[in-house]
Amino acid sequence: MKIIKKLFYGVTYLSLFSKLLAFNIGIAPTGFYTSLDKNETHEIMVTNNTVHPMRIEIDIEKDLGWEKYDMGDMMKIYPKNLTLKPNGSRSVRFAVRGAKDLPDGEYKAKLIFRELPGTAKGNLEKLQTESGEEIGIEFELLTEIHIAAYGLKGERKIGAQLTNTQIKKENNGNRKLVANFNLSGNSALAVIGDIEYLDSSKKRIKKEEVKLGITTRESKTKIESELADIPNGSKFIKVDFKDKSGIRLGSKELQL
């Protein structure tokens, strides 16, 4: 007797405006920013990047750290399920309706595009049990993409204090820049860093501007950003933190 088992795995996560490459599902644009002072509709084009028919389910969930400021209930999806031909595309509309009594500030929702199991198209591996029974295990890679939608009611107000920073060394040798903030405004921080890499005598080796990440709206929040392509000879790093609006958040020099 031959038994076929399917194992489905493979989840892909994207943040707002990340680049999307080489996945079963193509998304464009990879997120949007909307006004909650008026009714707006946004479209996202979904593409089947495979040579097989595909079914996709679209859903909205609360994002971690944004539970109090979720705008999922203000959004409607048309349609919520897609069937795409090989290399086919179709648009999905997100209608956003902000409530009149909604407090001013920034809100967020996590949009999920989930590929559903379909016609068998994976790689089959044969195994034999102790009783001599042959088992075929089929692996099918399914893509699940998470992107962000942000909304703003009224005026965005930034209130933030940089509390502490550190360089976190990973087991694989990579380094992450961690910055903690206390928030008192009505929005998250979209943190940008003007980074200087310094040698042992504090002489500049390289300077660059880097998008470090977006915080939550929690009163105590942080960003973690991997430091890529650290120049040879770098012993220290100096970072001037600012919000995307240009407001300075603080400065720190750290040892690498």
Coordinates of C-alpha atoms in Angstrom, one line a residue:
M1 CA 0.0 0.0 0.0
K2 CA 1.3 3.5 -0.9
I3 CA 0.4 6.4 1.4
I4 CA 0.9 10.0 0.3
K5 CA 1.4 12.6 2.9
K6 CA 1.6 16.3 2.2
L7 CA 3.7 18.7 4.4
F8 CA 3.2 22.4 3.8
Y9 CA 5.7 24.9 5.1
G10 CA 7.4 28.2 4.3
V11 CA 6.2 31.5 5.6
T12 CA 7.5 34.9 4.3
Y13 CA 7.1 38.2 6.2
L14 CA 7.4 41.6 4.7
S15 CA 7.3 45.1 6.3
L16 CA 5.9 48.2 4.7
F17 CA 7.6 49.0 1.4
S18 CA 10.1 46.1 1.6
K19 CA 11.3 44.6 -1.7
L20 CA 9.6 41.4 -2.7
L21 CA 11.6 39.0 -4.7
A22 CA 11.4 35.3 -5.9
F23 CA 8.3 34.2 -3.9
N24 CA 5.2 32.3 -5.2
I25 CA 3.1 35.4 -4.6
G26 CA 4.0 38.9 -6.0
I27 CA 2.7 42.0 -4.2
A28 CA 2.7 45.6 -5.4
P29 CA 2.8 47.9 -3.7
T30 CA 4.0 46.2 -0.5
G31 CA 1.9 48.3 1.9
F32 CA 0.2 51.7 2.0
Y33 CA -0.4 54.8 4.2
T34 CA -4.0 56.1 4.4
S35 CA -5.9 59.0 5.8
L36 CA -8.5 58.2 8.5
D37 CA -10.1 61.6 8.2
K38 CA -11.9 60.6 5.0
N39 CA -12.9 57.5 3.1
E40 CA -10.2 56.0 0.9
T41 CA -9.7 52.9 -1.2
H42 CA -6.3 51.4 -1.9
E43 CA -5.5 48.7 -4.4
I44 CA -2.8 46.0 -4.2
M45 CA -1.9 43.9 -7.2
V46 CA -1.4 40.2 -6.5
T47 CA 0.5 38.0 -9.0
N48 CA 0.9 34.3 -9.2
N49 CA 4.7 33.8 -9.9
T50 CA 4.3 30.1 -10.6
V51 CA 3.4 27.9 -13.5
H52 CA 0.5 26.4 -11.6
P53 CA -3.0 27.7 -10.7
M54 CA -3.1 29.3 -7.3
R55 CA -5.6 30.1 -4.6
I56 CA -4.9 33.0 -2.2
E57 CA -6.7 34.1 0.9
I58 CA -6.5 37.7 2.1
D59 CA -7.0 38.5 5.8
I60 CA -6.3 41.3 8.3
E61 CA -4.8 40.8 11.8
K62 CA -3.7 42.9 14.7
D63 CA 0.0 43.5 14.8
L64 CA 2.1 42.9 17.9
G65 CA 2.4 46.1 19.9
W66 CA -0.4 47.9 18.0
E67 CA -3.4 46.1 19.6
K68 CA -4.7 49.4 21.1
Y69 CA -4.3 51.2 17.7
D70 CA -5.5 48.6 15.3
M71 CA -7.4 49.8 12.3
G72 CA -8.5 46.3 11.0
D73 CA -12.1 47.0 11.9
M74 CA -12.0 50.1 9.7
M75 CA -11.1 48.1 6.6
K76 CA -13.0 46.0 4.1
I77 CA -11.4 43.7 1.6
Y78 CA -12.7 43.1 -2.0
P79 CA -12.3 40.2 -2.7
K80 CA -11.1 38.1 0.2
N81 CA -10.2 35.1 -1.9
L82 CA -8.5 34.9 -5.3
T83 CA -8.0 32.2 -7.9
L84 CA -5.1 33.1 -10.2
K85 CA -4.0 31.4 -13.4
P86 CA -0.3 30.7 -13.9
N87 CA 1.5 34.1 -14.1
G88 CA -1.8 35.8 -13.7
S89 CA -2.6 38.9 -11.7
R90 CA -5.6 40.5 -10.0
S91 CA -6.1 43.6 -7.8
V92 CA -7.4 43.5 -4.3
R93 CA -9.2 46.6 -2.9
F94 CA -8.9 47.8 0.7
A95 CA -11.7 50.3 1.6
V96 CA -10.8 52.3 4.7
R97 CA -13.4 54.1 6.7
G98 CA -12.2 56.0 9.7
A99 CA -14.6 56.7 12.6
K100 CA -15.5 60.3 13.4
D101 CA -14.9 59.9 17.1
L102 CA -11.5 58.2 16.6
P103 CA -8.7 59.8 18.7
D104 CA -6.0 61.6 16.6
G105 CA -2.9 59.5 15.9
E106 CA -1.4 56.8 13.9
Y107 CA -2.9 53.3 13.5
K108 CA -1.9 50.1 11.8
A109 CA -3.2 46.8 10.4
K110 CA -1.3 43.7 9.3
L111 CA -2.4 42.4 5.9
I112 CA -1.9 38.7 5.2
F113 CA -1.7 37.1 1.7
R114 CA -1.8 33.3 2.2
E115 CA -1.3 30.8 -0.5
L116 CA -3.7 27.8 0.0
P117 CA -2.9 24.2 -0.7
G118 CA -3.7 23.2 -4.3
T119 CA -2.9 20.6 -6.9
A120 CA 0.1 18.5 -5.9
K121 CA 3.2 20.0 -7.3
G122 CA 5.9 19.4 -4.7
N123 CA 8.9 17.1 -4.5
L124 CA 8.1 13.5 -3.6
E125 CA 10.4 11.6 -1.3
K126 CA 9.9 7.9 -0.7
L127 CA 10.4 6.3 2.7
Q128 CA 9.9 2.7 3.8
T129 CA 8.6 1.7 7.2
E130 CA 9.7 -1.3 9.3
S131 CA 6.7 -3.3 8.1
G132 CA 7.8 -2.7 4.5
E133 CA 5.1 -0.2 3.8
E134 CA 6.1 2.5 1.3
I135 CA 5.3 6.1 2.3
G136 CA 5.6 9.0 -0.1
I137 CA 6.1 12.4 1.6
E138 CA 5.4 15.4 -0.6
F139 CA 6.8 18.8 0.3
E140 CA 5.0 21.8 -1.1
L141 CA 6.3 25.3 -0.4
L142 CA 3.5 27.7 0.3
T143 CA 4.0 31.4 0.7
E144 CA 2.4 33.6 3.3
I145 CA 3.2 37.3 3.1
H146 CA 2.6 39.8 5.9
I147 CA 2.6 43.5 4.9
A148 CA 1.7 46.7 6.9
A149 CA -0.9 49.3 6.3
Y150 CA -0.8 52.5 8.4
G151 CA -3.5 55.1 8.9
L152 CA -3.4 58.7 10.3
K153 CA -6.3 60.5 12.0
G154 CA -5.7 64.2 12.4
E155 CA -2.1 65.4 12.9
R156 CA 0.9 63.2 13.6
K157 CA 2.7 64.3 16.8
I158 CA 6.1 63.1 17.7
G159 CA 7.1 62.9 21.3
A160 CA 10.1 60.6 22.0
Q161 CA 13.1 60.3 24.2
L162 CA 16.1 58.0 23.5
T163 CA 16.7 56.1 26.7
N164 CA 19.5 53.7 25.9
T165 CA 21.3 51.9 23.0
Q166 CA 23.5 48.9 22.6
I167 CA 25.3 46.7 20.1
K168 CA 23.9 43.1 20.3
K169 CA 26.3 40.5 19.0
E170 CA 24.6 37.5 17.5
N171 CA 25.8 33.9 17.7
N172 CA 26.5 34.0 13.9
G173 CA 28.9 37.0 14.4
N174 CA 26.5 39.6 13.1
R175 CA 25.8 42.8 15.0
K176 CA 22.5 44.5 15.7
L177 CA 21.9 48.1 16.7
V178 CA 19.3 48.3 19.5
A179 CA 17.7 51.6 20.5
N180 CA 15.1 52.1 23.2
F181 CA 12.7 55.0 23.3
N182 CA 10.0 56.4 25.6
L183 CA 7.1 57.7 23.5
S184 CA 4.7 60.5 24.5
G185 CA 3.3 61.4 21.1
N186 CA 0.4 59.9 19.1
S187 CA 2.4 57.9 16.6
A188 CA 5.2 55.4 16.1
L189 CA 8.7 56.4 15.1
A190 CA 10.1 55.7 11.7
V191 CA 13.7 55.8 12.8
I192 CA 16.6 56.9 10.5
G193 CA 20.2 56.8 11.6
D194 CA 23.1 58.9 10.4
I195 CA 25.8 56.4 11.1
E196 CA 29.5 57.0 11.3
Y197 CA 32.0 54.1 11.5
L198 CA 35.2 55.1 13.4
D199 CA 38.6 53.4 13.8
S200 CA 40.4 52.9 17.0
S201 CA 41.5 56.6 17.1
K202 CA 37.9 57.8 16.4
K203 CA 38.7 58.8 12.8
R204 CA 35.8 58.4 10.5
I205 CA 36.0 55.5 8.0
K206 CA 32.5 55.7 6.5
K207 CA 29.3 57.6 7.0
E208 CA 25.8 56.6 5.7
E209 CA 22.1 57.2 6.3
V210 CA 20.2 54.1 7.1
K211 CA 16.5 53.3 7.6
L212 CA 16.6 51.5 11.0
G213 CA 13.0 50.5 11.4
I214 CA 9.5 51.5 12.7
T215 CA 8.7 51.2 16.3
T216 CA 5.3 50.3 17.9
R217 CA 3.1 52.9 19.7
E218 CA 3.8 51.4 23.1
S219 CA 5.1 53.9 25.6
K220 CA 8.4 52.0 25.9
T221 CA 9.4 50.7 22.6
K222 CA 12.5 50.0 20.5
I223 CA 14.0 49.2 17.1
E224 CA 16.5 46.5 16.3
S225 CA 18.5 46.8 13.0
E226 CA 21.2 44.6 11.7
L227 CA 24.4 46.4 10.8
A228 CA 25.4 45.3 7.4
D229 CA 28.7 45.8 5.6
I230 CA 30.6 47.1 8.6
P231 CA 33.9 48.5 7.1
N232 CA 37.1 46.8 8.0
G233 CA 38.9 48.5 10.9
S234 CA 35.8 49.8 12.5
K235 CA 36.0 49.9 16.3
F236 CA 33.3 52.3 17.2
I237 CA 30.0 53.5 15.8
K238 CA 28.3 56.9 16.2
V239 CA 24.6 57.2 15.5
D240 CA 22.5 60.3 15.2
F241 CA 18.9 59.1 15.5
K242 CA 16.0 61.0 13.8
D243 CA 12.4 60.4 12.8
K244 CA 11.4 60.4 9.1
S245 CA 10.0 63.9 9.6
G246 CA 13.5 65.1 10.5
I247 CA 13.0 65.5 14.2
R248 CA 16.2 64.6 16.1
L249 CA 15.8 61.8 18.7
G250 CA 19.3 61.7 20.2
S251 CA 22.9 60.6 19.5
K252 CA 25.1 57.8 20.8
E253 CA 28.6 56.5 20.4
L254 CA 29.1 52.7 20.9
Q255 CA 31.9 50.2 20.8
L256 CA 31.6 47.6 18.1

